[in-house]
PDB file of C-alpha atoms in Angstrom:
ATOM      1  CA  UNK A 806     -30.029  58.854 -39.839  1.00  0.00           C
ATOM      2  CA  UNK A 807     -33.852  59.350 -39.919  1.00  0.00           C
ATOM      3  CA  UNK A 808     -35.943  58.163 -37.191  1.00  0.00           C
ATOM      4  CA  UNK A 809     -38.474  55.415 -38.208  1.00  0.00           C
ATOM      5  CA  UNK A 810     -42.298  56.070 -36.976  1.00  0.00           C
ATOM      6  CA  UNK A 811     -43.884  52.833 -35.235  1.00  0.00           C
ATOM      7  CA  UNK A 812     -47.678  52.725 -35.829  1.00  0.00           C
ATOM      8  CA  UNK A 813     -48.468  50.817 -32.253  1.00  0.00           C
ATOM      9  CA  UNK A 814     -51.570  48.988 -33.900  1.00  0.00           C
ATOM     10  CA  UNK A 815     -49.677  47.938 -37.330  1.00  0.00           C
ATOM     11  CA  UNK A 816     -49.186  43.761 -37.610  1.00  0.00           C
ATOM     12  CA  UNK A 817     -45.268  44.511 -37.883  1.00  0.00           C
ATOM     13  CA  UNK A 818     -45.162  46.007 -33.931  1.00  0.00           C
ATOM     14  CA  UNK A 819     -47.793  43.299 -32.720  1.00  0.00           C
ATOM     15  CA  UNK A 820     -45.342  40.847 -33.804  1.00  0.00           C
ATOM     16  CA  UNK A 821     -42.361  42.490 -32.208  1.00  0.00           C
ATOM     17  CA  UNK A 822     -44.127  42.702 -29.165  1.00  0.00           C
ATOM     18  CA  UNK A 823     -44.727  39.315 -29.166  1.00  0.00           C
ATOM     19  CA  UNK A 824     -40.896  38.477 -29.589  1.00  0.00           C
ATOM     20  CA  UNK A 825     -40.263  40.869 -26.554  1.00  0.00           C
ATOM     21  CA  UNK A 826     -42.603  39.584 -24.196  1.00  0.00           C
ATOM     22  CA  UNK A 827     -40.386  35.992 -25.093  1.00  0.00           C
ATOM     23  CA  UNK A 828     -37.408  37.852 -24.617  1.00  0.00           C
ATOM     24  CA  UNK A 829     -38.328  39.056 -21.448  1.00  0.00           C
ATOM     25  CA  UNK A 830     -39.624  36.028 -20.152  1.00  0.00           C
ATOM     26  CA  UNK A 831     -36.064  33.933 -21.307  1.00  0.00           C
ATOM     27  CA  UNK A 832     -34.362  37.230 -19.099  1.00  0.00           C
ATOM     28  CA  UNK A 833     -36.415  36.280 -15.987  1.00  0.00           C
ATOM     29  CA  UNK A 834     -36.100  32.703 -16.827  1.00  0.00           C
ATOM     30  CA  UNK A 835     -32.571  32.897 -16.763  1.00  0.00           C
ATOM     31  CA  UNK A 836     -31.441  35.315 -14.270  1.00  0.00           C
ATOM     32  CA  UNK A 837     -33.958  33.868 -11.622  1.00  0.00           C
ATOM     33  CA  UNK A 838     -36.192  36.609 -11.308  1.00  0.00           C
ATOM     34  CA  UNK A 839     -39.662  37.659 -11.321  1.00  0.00           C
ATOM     35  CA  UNK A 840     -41.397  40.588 -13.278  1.00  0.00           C
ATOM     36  CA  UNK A 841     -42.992  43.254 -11.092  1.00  0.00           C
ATOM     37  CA  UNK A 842     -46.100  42.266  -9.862  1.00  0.00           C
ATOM     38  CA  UNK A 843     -47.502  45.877 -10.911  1.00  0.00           C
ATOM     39  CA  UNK A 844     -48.672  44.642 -14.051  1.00  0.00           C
ATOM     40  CA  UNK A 845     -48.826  47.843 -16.127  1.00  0.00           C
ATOM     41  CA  UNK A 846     -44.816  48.880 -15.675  1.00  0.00           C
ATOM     42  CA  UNK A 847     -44.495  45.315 -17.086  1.00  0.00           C
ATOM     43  CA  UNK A 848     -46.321  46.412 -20.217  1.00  0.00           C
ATOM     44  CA  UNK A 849     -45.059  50.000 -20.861  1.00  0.00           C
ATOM     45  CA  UNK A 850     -41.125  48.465 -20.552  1.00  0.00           C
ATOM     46  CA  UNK A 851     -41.907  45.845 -22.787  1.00  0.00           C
ATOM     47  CA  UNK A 852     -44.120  47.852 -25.326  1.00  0.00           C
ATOM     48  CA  UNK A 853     -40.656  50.401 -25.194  1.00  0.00           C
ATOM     49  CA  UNK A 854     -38.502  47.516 -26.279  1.00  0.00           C
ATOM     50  CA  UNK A 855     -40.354  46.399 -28.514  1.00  0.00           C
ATOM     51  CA  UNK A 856     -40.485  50.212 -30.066  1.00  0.00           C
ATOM     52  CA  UNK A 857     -36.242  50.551 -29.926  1.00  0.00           C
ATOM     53  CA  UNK A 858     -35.900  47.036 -31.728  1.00  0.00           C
ATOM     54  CA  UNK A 859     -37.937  48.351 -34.458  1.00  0.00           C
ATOM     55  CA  UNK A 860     -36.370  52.067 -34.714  1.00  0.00           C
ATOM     56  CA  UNK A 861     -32.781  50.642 -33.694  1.00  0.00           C
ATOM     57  CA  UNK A 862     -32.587  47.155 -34.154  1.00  0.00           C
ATOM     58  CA  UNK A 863     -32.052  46.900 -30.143  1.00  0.00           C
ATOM     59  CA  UNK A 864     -33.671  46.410 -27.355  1.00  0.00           C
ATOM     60  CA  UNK A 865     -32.170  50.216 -25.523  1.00  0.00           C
ATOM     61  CA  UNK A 866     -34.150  50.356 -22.246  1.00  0.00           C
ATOM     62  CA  UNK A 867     -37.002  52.748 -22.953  1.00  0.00           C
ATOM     63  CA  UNK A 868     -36.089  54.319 -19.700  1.00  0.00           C
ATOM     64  CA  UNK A 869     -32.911  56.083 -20.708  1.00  0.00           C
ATOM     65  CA  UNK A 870     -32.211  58.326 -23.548  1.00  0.00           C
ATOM     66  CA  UNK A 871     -30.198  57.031 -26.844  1.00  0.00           C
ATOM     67  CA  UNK A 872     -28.304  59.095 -28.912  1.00  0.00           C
ATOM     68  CA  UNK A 873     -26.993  59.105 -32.009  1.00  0.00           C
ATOM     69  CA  UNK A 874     -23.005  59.182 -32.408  1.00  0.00           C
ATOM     70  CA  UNK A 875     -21.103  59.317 -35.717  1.00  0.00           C
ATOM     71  CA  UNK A 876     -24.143  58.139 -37.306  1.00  0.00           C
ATOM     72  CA  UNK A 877     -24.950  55.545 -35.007  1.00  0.00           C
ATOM     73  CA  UNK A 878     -27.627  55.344 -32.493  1.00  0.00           C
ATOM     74  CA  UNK A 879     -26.354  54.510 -28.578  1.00  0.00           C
ATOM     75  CA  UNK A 880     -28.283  53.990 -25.436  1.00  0.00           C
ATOM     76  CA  UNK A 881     -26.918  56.388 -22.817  1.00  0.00           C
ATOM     77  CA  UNK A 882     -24.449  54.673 -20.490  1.00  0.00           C
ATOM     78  CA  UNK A 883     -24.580  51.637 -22.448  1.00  0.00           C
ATOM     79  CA  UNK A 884     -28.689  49.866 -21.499  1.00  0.00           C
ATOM     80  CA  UNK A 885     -29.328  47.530 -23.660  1.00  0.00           C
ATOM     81  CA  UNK A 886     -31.550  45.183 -21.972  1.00  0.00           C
ATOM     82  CA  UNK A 887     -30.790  43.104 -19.437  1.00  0.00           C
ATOM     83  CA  UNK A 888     -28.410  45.476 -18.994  1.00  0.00           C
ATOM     84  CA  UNK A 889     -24.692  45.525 -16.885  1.00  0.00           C
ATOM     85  CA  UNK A 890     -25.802  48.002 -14.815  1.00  0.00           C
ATOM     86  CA  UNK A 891     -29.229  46.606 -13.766  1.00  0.00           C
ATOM     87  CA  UNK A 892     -27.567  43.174 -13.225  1.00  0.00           C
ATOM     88  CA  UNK A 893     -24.180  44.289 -11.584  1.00  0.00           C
ATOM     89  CA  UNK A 894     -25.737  46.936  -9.478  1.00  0.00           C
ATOM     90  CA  UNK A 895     -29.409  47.719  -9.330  1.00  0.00           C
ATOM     91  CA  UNK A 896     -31.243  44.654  -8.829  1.00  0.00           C
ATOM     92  CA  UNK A 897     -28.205  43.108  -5.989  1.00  0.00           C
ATOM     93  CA  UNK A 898     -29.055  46.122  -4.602  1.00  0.00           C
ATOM     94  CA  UNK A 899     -32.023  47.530  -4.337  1.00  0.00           C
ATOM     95  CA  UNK A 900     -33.658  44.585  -5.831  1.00  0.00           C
ATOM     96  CA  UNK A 901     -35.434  45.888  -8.775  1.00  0.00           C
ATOM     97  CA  UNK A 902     -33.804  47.018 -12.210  1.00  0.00           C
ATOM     98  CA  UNK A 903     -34.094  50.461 -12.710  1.00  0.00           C
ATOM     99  CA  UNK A 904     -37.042  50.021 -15.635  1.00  0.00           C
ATOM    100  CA  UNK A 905     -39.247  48.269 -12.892  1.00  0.00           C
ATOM    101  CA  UNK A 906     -39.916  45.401 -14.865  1.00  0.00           C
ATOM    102  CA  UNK A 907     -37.198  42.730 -13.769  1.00  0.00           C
ATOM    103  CA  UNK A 908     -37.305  42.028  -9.768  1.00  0.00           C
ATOM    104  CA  UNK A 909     -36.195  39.370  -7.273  1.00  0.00           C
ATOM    105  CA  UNK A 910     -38.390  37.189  -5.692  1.00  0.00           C
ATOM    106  CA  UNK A 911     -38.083  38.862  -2.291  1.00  0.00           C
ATOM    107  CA  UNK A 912     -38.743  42.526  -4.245  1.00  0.00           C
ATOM    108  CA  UNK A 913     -41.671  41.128  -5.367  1.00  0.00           C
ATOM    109  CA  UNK A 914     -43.115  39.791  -2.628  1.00  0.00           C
ATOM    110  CA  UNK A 915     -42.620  43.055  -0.604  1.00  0.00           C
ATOM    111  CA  UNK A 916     -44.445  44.116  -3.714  1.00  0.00           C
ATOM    112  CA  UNK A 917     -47.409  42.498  -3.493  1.00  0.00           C
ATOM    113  CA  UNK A 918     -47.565  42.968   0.478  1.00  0.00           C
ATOM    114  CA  UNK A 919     -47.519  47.047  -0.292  1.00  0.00           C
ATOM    115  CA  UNK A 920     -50.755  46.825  -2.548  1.00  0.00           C
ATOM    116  CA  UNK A 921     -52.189  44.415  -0.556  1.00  0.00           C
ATOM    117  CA  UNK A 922     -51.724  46.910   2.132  1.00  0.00           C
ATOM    118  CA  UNK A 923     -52.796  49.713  -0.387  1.00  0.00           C
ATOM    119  CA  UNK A 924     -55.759  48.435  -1.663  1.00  0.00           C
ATOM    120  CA  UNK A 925     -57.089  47.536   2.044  1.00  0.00           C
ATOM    121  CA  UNK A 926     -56.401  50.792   3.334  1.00  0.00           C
ATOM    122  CA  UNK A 927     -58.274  52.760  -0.185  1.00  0.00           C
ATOM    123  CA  UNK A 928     -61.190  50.758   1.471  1.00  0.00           C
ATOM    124  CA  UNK A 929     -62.055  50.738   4.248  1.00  0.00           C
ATOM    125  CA  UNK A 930     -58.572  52.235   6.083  1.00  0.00           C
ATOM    126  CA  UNK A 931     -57.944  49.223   8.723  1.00  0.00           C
ATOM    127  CA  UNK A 932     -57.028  45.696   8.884  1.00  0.00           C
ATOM    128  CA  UNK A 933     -53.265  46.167   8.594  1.00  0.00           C
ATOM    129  CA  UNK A 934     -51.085  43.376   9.093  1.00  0.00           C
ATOM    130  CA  UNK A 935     -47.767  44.684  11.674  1.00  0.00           C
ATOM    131  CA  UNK A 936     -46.005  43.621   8.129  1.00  0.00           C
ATOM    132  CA  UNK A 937     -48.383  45.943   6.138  1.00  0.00           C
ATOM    133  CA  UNK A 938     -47.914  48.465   8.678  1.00  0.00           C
ATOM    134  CA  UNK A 939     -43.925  48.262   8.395  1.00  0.00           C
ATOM    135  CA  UNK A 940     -44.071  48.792   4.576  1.00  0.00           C
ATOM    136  CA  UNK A 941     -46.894  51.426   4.599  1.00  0.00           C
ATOM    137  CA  UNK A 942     -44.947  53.607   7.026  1.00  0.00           C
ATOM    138  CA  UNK A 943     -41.321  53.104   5.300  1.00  0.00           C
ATOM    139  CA  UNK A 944     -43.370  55.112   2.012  1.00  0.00           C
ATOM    140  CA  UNK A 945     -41.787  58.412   1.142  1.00  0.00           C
ATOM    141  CA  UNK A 946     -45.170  59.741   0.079  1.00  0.00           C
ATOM    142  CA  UNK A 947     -48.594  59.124   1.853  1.00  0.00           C
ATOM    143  CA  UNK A 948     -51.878  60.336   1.372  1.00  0.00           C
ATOM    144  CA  UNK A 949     -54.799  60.913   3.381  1.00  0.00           C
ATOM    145  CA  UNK A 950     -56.603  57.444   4.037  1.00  0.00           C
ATOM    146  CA  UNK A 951     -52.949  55.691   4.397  1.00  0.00           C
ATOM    147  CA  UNK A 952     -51.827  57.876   7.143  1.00  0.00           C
ATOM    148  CA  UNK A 953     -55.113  57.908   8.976  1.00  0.00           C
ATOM    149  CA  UNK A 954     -54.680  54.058   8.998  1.00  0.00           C
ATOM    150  CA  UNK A 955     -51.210  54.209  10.200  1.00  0.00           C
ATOM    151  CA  UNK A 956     -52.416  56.273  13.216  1.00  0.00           C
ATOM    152  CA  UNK A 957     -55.253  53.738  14.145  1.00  0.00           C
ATOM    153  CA  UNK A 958     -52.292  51.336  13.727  1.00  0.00           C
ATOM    154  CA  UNK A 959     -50.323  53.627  16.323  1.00  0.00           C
ATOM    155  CA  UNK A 960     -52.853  53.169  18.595  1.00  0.00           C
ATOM    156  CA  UNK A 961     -52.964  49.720  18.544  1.00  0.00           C
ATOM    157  CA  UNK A 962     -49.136  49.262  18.808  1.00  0.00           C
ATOM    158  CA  UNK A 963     -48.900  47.961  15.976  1.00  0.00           C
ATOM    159  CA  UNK A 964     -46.266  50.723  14.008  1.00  0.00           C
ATOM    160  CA  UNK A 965     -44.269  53.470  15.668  1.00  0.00           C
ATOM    161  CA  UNK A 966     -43.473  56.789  14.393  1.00  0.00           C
ATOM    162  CA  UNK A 967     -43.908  60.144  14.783  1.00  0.00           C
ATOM    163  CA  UNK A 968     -46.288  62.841  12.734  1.00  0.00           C
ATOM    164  CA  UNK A 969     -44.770  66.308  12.584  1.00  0.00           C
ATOM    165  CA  UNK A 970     -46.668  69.385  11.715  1.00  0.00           C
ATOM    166  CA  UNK A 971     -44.483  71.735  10.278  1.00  0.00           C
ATOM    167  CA  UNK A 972     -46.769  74.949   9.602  1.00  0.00           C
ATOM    168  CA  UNK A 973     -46.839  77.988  11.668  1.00  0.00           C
ATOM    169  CA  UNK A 974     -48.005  78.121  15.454  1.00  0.00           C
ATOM    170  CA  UNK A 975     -51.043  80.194  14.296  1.00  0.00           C
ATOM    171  CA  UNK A 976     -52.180  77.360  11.583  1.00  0.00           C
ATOM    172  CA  UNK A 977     -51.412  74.603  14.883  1.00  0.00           C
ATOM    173  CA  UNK A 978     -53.781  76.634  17.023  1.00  0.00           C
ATOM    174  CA  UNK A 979     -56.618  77.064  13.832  1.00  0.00           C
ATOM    175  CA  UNK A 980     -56.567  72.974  13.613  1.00  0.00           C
ATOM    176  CA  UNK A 981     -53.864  70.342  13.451  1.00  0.00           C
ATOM    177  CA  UNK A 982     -54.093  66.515  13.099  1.00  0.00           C
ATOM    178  CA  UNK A 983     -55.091  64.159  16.465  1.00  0.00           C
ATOM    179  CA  UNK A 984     -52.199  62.391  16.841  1.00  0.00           C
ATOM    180  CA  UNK A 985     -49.710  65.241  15.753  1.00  0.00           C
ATOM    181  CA  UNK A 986     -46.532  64.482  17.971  1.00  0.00           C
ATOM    182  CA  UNK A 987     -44.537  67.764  17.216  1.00  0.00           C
ATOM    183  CA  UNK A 988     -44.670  71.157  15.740  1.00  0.00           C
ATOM    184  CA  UNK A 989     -41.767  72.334  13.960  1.00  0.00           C
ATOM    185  CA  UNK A 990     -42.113  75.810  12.054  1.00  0.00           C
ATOM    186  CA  UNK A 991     -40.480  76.203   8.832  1.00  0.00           C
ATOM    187  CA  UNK A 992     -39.916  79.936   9.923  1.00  0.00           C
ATOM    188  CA  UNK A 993     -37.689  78.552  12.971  1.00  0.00           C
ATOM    189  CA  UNK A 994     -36.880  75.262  11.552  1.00  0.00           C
ATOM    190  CA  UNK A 995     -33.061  74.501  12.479  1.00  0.00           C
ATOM    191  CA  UNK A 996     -34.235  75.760  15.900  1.00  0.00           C
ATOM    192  CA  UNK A 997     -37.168  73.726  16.494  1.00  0.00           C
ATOM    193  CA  UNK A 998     -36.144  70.353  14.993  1.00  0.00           C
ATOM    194  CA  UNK A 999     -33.074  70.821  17.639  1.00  0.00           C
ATOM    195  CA  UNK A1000     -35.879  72.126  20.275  1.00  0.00           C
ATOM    196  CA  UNK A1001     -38.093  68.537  19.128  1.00  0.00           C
ATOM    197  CA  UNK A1002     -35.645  66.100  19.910  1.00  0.00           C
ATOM    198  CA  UNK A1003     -36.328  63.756  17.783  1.00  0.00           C
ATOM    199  CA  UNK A1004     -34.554  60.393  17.079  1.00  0.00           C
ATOM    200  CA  UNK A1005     -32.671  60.435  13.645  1.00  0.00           C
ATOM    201  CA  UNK A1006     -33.316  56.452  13.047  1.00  0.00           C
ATOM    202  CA  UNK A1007     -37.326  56.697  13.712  1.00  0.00           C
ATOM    203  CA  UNK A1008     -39.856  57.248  11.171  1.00  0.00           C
ATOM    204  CA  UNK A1009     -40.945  60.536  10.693  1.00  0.00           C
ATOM    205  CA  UNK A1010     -43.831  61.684   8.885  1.00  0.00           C
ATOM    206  CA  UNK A1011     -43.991  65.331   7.941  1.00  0.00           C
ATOM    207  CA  UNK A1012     -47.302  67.510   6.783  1.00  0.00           C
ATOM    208  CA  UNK A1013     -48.368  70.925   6.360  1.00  0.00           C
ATOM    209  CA  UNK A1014     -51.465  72.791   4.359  1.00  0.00           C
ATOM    210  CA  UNK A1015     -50.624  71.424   1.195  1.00  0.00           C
ATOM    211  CA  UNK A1016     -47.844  69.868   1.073  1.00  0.00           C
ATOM    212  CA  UNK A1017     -45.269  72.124  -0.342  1.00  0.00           C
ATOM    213  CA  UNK A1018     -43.220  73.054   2.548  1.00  0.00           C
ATOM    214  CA  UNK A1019     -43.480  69.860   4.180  1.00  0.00           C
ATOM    215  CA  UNK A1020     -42.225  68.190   1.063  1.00  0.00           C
ATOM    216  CA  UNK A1021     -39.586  70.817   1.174  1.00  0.00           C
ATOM    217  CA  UNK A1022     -38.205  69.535   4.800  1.00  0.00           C
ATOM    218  CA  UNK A1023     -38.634  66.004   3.525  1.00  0.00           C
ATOM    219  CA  UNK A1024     -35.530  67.314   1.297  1.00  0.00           C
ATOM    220  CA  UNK A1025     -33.712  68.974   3.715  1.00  0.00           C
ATOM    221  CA  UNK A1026     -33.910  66.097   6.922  1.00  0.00           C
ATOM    222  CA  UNK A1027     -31.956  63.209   5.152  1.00  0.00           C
ATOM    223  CA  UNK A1028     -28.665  65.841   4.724  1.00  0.00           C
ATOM    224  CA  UNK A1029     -28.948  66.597   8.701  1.00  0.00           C
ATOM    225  CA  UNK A1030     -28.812  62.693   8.984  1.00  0.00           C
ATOM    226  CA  UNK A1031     -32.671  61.536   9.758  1.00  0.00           C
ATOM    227  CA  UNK A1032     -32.698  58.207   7.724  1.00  0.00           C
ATOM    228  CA  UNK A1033     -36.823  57.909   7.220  1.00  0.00           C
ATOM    229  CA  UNK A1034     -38.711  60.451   6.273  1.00  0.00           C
ATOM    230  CA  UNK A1035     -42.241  59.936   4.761  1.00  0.00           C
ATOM    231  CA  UNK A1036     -44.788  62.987   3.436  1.00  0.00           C
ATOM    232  CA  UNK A1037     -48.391  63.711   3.546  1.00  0.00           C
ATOM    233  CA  UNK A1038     -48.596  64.617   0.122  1.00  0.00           C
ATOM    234  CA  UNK A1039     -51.468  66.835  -0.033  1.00  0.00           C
ATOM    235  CA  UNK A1040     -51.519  68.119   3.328  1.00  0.00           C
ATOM    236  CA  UNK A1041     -54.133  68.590   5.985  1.00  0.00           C
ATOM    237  CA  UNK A1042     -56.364  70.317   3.843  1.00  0.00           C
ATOM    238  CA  UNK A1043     -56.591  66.318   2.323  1.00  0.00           C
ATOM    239  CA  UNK A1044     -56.967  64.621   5.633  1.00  0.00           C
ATOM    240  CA  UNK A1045     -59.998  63.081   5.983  1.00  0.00           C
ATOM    241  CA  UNK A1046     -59.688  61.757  10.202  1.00  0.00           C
ATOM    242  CA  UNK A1047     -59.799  63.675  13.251  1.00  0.00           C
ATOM    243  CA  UNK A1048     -58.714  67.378  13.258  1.00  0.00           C
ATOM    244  CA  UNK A1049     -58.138  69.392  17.077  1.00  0.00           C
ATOM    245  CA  UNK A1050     -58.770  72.769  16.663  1.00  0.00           C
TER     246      UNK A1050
END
């Protein structure tokens, strides 16, 4: 079966996308939900239906791959939008389909609190509500102007957790962050994460140079049973705050 090209800008997609947009508002409408409040996944989903409706004559979720069987063309494990598994599973869940663009209402307020908190701490790095501060800190990535601003929180009592270097004693001793609670090599890791003590339900926020290795330990800490880990993405070399050397 040959594959039909969409031309994005041609009056036959503009119309489509006008019918999904109404299809996806009757699926919110109906399931009482709201669409993500990051505009932009909204969009791409959509603009993805609209593109399997006209190349398949349904709406497959853009997210998953569809294959064609016996001359037929299937969505892998069966998303066709709203799909079972997004209903049944994802959004009682976790609260969010697995497209992004169909959310409950408490999803999507958490939403909107996390770039609230985002967009203040891009600025000018402080003002944090505590309940900015909780959803900030609960991020499995961070970068440099969001963890400086969780440490001011620190200070204030506002958010615990605890910032973990895990480079080399030589590297701790050239410069680490203020506010670094622990060093734990990577070359002695199993012995120095035993050696640190640290308390497997607390939040945790790992770094190193770059971020390789740290993101590395972020993969290994969940299987020894530490529940939230969080990752300076770039590493010190991005961290713009205080550095003891």
């Amino acid at each position: 079966m040959a594959i039909k090209k969409i031309d994005m800008n041609s009056p036959e997609f503009i119309n489509e996308m006008k019918k999904t947009i109404a299809f996806t508002d009757d699926v919110v409408k109906n399931l009482g939900l709201e669409y993500n409040p990051e505009l932009t996944v909204n969009e791409g989903v959509q603009m993805g239906l609209a593109r399997n409706k006209m190349m398949y004559n349904e709406r497959f979720c853009p997210c998953f791959m569809v294959e064609e069987v016996d001359g037929v063309h299937k969505s892998v494990d069966a998303r066709t939008c709203p799909c079972e598994p997004a209903k049944t599973k994802e959004i009682p869940q976790t609260g969010s389909c697995h497209c992004g663009i169909f959310c409950t209402p408490e999803f999507a307020a958490n939403k909107r609190l996390e770039m609230q908190a985002e967009e203040v701490v891009h600025t000018h790095s402080r003002g944090l509500t505590k309940e900015e501060c909780e959803l900030l800190v609960n991020q499995n990535e961070l970068d440099s102007d969001e963890l400086l601003a969780l440490l001011e929180a620190r200070e204030l009592d506002m958010v615990t957790f605890k910032l973990v270097d895990v480079r080399e004693d030589m590297e701790w001793q050239m410069g680490h962050i203020n506010g670094a609670d622990k060093l734990v090599p990577t070359s002695s890791f199993y012995q120095a994460i035993e050696e640190a003590k640290l308390d497997k339900n607390e939040n945790i926020i790992l770094y190193c140079h770059v971020g390789s290795r740290s993101a590395h330990v972020a993969r290994i800490l969940p299987d020894m049973g530490y529940t939230k880990i969080g990752n300076l993405t770039h590493g010190i070399v991005s961290y713009s705050g205080k550095i003891n050397r």
